[in-house]
Short mmCIF file of N, CA and C in Angstrom, two decimals:
data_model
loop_
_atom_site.label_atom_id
_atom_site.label_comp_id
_atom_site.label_asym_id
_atom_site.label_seq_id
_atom_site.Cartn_x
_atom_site.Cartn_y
_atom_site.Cartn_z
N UNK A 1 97.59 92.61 113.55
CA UNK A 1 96.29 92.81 112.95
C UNK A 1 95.28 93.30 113.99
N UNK A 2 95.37 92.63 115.34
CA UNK A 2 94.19 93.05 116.24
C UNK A 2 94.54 94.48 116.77
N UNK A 3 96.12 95.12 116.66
CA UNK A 3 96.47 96.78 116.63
C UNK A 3 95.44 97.55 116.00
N UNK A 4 95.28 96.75 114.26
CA UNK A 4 95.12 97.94 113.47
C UNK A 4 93.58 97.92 113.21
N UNK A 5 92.69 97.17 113.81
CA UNK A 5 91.84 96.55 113.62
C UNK A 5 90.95 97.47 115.64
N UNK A 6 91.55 97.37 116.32
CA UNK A 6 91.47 98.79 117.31
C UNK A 6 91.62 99.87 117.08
N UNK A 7 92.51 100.10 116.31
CA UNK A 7 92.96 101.24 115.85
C UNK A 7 91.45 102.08 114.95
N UNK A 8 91.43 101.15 113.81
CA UNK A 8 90.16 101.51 112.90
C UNK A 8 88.93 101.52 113.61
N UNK A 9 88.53 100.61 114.40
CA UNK A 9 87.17 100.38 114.82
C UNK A 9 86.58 99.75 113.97
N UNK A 10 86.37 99.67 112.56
CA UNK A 10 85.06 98.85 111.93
C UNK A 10 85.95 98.90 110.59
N UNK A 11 85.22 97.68 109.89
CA UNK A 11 85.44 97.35 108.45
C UNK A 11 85.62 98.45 107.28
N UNK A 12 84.75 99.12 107.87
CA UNK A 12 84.92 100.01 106.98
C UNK A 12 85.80 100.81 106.94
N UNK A 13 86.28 101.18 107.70
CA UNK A 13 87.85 102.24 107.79
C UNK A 13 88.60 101.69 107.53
N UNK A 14 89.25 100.29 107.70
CA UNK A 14 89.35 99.70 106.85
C UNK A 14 90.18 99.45 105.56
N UNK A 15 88.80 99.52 105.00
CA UNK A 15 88.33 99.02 103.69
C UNK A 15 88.73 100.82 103.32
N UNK A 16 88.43 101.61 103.92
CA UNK A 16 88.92 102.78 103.41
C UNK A 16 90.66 103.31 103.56
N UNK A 17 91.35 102.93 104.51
CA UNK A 17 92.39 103.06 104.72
C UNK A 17 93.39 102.31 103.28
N UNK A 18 92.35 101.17 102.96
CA UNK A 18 93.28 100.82 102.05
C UNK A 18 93.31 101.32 100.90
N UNK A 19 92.34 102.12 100.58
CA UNK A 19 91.91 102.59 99.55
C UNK A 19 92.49 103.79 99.48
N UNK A 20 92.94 104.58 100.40
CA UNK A 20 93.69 105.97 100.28
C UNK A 20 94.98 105.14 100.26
N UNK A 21 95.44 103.98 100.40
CA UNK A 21 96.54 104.34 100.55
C UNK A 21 97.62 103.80 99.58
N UNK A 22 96.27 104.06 98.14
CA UNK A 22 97.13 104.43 97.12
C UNK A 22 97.05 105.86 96.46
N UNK A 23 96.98 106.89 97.25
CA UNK A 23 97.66 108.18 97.11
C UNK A 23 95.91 109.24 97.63
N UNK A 24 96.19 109.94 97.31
CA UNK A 24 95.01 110.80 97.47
C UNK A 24 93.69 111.02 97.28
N UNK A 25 92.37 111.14 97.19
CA UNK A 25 90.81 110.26 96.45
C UNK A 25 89.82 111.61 96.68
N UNK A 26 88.97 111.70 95.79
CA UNK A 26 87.64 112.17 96.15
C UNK A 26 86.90 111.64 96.85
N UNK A 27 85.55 112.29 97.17
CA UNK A 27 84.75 111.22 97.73
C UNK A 27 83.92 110.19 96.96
N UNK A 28 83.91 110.62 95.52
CA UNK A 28 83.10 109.95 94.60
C UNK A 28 83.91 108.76 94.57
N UNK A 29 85.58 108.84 94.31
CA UNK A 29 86.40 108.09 93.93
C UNK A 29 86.20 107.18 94.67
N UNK A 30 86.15 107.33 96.52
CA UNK A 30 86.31 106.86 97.29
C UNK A 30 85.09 105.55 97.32
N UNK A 31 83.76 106.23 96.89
CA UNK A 31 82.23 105.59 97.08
C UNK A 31 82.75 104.62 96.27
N UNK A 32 83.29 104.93 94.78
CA UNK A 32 83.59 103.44 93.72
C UNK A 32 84.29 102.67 94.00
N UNK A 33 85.39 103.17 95.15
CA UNK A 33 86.71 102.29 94.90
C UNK A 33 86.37 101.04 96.73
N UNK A 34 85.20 101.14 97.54
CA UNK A 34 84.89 100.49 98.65
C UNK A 34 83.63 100.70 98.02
N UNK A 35 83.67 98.93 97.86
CA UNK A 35 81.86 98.32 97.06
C UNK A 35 81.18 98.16 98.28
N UNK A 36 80.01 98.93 98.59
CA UNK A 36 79.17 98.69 98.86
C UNK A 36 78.85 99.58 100.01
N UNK A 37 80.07 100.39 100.19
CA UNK A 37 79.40 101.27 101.34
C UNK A 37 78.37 102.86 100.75
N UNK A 38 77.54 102.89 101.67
CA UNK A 38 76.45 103.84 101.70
C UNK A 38 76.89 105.17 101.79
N UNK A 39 76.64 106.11 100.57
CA UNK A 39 77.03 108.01 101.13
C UNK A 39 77.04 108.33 102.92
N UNK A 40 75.94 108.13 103.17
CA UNK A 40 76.09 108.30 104.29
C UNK A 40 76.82 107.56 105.33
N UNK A 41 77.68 106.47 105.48
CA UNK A 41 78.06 105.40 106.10
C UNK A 41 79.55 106.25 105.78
N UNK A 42 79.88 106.47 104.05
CA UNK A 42 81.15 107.06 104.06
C UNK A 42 81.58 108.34 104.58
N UNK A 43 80.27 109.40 104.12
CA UNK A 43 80.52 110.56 105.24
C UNK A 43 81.02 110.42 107.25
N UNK A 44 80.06 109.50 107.32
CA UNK A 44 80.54 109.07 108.60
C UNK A 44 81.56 108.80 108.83
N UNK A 45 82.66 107.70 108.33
CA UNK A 45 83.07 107.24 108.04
C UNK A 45 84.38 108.00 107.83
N UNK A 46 85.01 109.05 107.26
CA UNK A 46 85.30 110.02 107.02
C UNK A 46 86.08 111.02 107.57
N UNK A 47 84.44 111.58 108.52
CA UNK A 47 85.12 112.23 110.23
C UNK A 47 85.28 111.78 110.92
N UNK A 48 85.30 110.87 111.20
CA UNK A 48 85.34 109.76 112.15
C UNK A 48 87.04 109.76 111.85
N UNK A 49 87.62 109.17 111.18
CA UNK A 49 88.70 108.67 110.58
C UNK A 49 89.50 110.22 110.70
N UNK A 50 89.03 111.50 110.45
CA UNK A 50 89.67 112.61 109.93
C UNK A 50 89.83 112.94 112.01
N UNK A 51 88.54 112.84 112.45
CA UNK A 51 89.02 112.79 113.92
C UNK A 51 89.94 112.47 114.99
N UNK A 52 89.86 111.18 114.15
CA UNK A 52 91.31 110.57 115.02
C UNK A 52 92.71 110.88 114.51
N UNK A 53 92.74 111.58 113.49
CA UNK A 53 93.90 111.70 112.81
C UNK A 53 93.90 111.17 111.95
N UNK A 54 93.67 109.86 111.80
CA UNK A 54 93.85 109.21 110.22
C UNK A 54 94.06 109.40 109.34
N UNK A 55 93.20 110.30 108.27
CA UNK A 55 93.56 111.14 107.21
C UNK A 55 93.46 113.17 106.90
N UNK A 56 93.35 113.68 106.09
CA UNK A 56 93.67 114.87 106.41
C UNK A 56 92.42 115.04 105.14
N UNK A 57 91.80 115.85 105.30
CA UNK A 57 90.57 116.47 104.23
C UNK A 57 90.85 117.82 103.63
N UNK A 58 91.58 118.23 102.20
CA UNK A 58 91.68 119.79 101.84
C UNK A 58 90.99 119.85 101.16
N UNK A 59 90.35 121.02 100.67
CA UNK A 59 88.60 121.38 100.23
C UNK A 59 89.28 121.93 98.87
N UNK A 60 88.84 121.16 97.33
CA UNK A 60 89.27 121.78 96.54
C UNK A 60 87.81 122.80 96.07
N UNK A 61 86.94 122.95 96.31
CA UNK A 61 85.94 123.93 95.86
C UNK A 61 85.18 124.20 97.16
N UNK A 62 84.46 125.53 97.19
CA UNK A 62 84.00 125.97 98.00
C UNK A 62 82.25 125.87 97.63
N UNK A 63 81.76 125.68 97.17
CA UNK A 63 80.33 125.95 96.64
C UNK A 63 80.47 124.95 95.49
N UNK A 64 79.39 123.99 96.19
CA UNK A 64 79.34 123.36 97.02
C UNK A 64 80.47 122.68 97.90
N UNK A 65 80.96 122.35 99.47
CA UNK A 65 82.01 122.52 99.86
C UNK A 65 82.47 120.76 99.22
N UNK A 66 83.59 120.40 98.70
CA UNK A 66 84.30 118.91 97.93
C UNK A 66 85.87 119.35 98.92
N UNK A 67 85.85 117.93 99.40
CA UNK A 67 87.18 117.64 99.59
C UNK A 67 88.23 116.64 98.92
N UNK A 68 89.50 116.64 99.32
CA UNK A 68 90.24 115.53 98.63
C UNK A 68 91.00 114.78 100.29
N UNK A 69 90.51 113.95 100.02
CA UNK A 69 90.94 112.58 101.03
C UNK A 69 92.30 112.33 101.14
N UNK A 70 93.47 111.92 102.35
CA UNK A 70 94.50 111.86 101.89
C UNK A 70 95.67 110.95 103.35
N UNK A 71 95.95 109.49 103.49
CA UNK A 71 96.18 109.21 104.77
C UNK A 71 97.27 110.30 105.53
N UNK A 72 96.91 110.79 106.30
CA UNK A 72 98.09 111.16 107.72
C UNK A 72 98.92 109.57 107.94
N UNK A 73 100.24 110.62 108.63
CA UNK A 73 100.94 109.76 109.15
C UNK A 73 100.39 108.70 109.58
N UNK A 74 99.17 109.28 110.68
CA UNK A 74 99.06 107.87 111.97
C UNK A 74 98.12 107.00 110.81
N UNK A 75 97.69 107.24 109.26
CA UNK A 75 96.69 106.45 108.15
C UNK A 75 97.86 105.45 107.40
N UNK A 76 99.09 106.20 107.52
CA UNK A 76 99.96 105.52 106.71
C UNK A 76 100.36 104.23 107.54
N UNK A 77 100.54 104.54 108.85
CA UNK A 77 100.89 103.58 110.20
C UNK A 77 99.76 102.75 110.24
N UNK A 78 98.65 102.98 109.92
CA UNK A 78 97.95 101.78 110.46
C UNK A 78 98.06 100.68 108.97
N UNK A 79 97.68 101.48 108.14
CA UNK A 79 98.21 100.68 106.70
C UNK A 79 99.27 100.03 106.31
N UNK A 80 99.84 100.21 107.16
CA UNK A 80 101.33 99.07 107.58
C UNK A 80 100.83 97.73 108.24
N UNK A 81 100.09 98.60 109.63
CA UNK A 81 99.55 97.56 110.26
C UNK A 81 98.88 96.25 109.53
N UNK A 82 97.60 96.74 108.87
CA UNK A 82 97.11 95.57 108.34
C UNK A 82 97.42 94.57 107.91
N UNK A 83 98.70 95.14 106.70
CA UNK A 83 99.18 93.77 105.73
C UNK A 83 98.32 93.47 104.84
N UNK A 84 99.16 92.79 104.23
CA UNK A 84 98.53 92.42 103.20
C UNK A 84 97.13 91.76 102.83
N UNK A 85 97.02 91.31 103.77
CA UNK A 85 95.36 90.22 103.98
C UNK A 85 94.28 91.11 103.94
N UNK A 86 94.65 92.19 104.48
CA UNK A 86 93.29 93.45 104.38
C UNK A 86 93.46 93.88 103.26
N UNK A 87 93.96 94.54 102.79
CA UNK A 87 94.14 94.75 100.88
C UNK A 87 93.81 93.93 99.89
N UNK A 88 93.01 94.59 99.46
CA UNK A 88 92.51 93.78 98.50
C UNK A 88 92.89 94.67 97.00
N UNK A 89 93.81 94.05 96.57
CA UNK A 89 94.19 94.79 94.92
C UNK A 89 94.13 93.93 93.73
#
């Protein structure tokens, strides 16, 4: 736990890792499905995560630019990491 918990940096990645990693998400999807985090906290949140590798962002519209959220390998690996105690389903 203290791996994946370095790995993420903060609650909120998280709380988002677990949330992709039942298959692929918008960002709207994403805002409903992790209560309580802020647009802007999740944008952050996001690249941050898309930076390190974590997940992978493909842009289904261009105007205005929308992506679809989706864990990378090293998102699927840390989502191992956690276990079950971080998931909340």
């Amino acid at each position: 736990m203290r791996e994946a918990a370095e790995l993420a940096g903060d609650r909120w990645v998280l709380l988002l890792t677990a949330a992709l990693a039942a298959g692929p998400r918008r960002f709207g999807d994403l805002a409903a499905d992790v209560e309580g985090i802020a647009p802007n906290v999740l944008t952050d949140r996001l690249r941050r995560m898309e930076a390190r590798g974590l997940v992978t962002a493909a842009a289904y519209q261009q105007r205005p630019p929308r992506y679809v959220y989706e864990l990378s390998e090293s998102g699927r690996e840390l989502d191992l990491l956690m276990g079950p105690e971080v998931r909340h389903e």
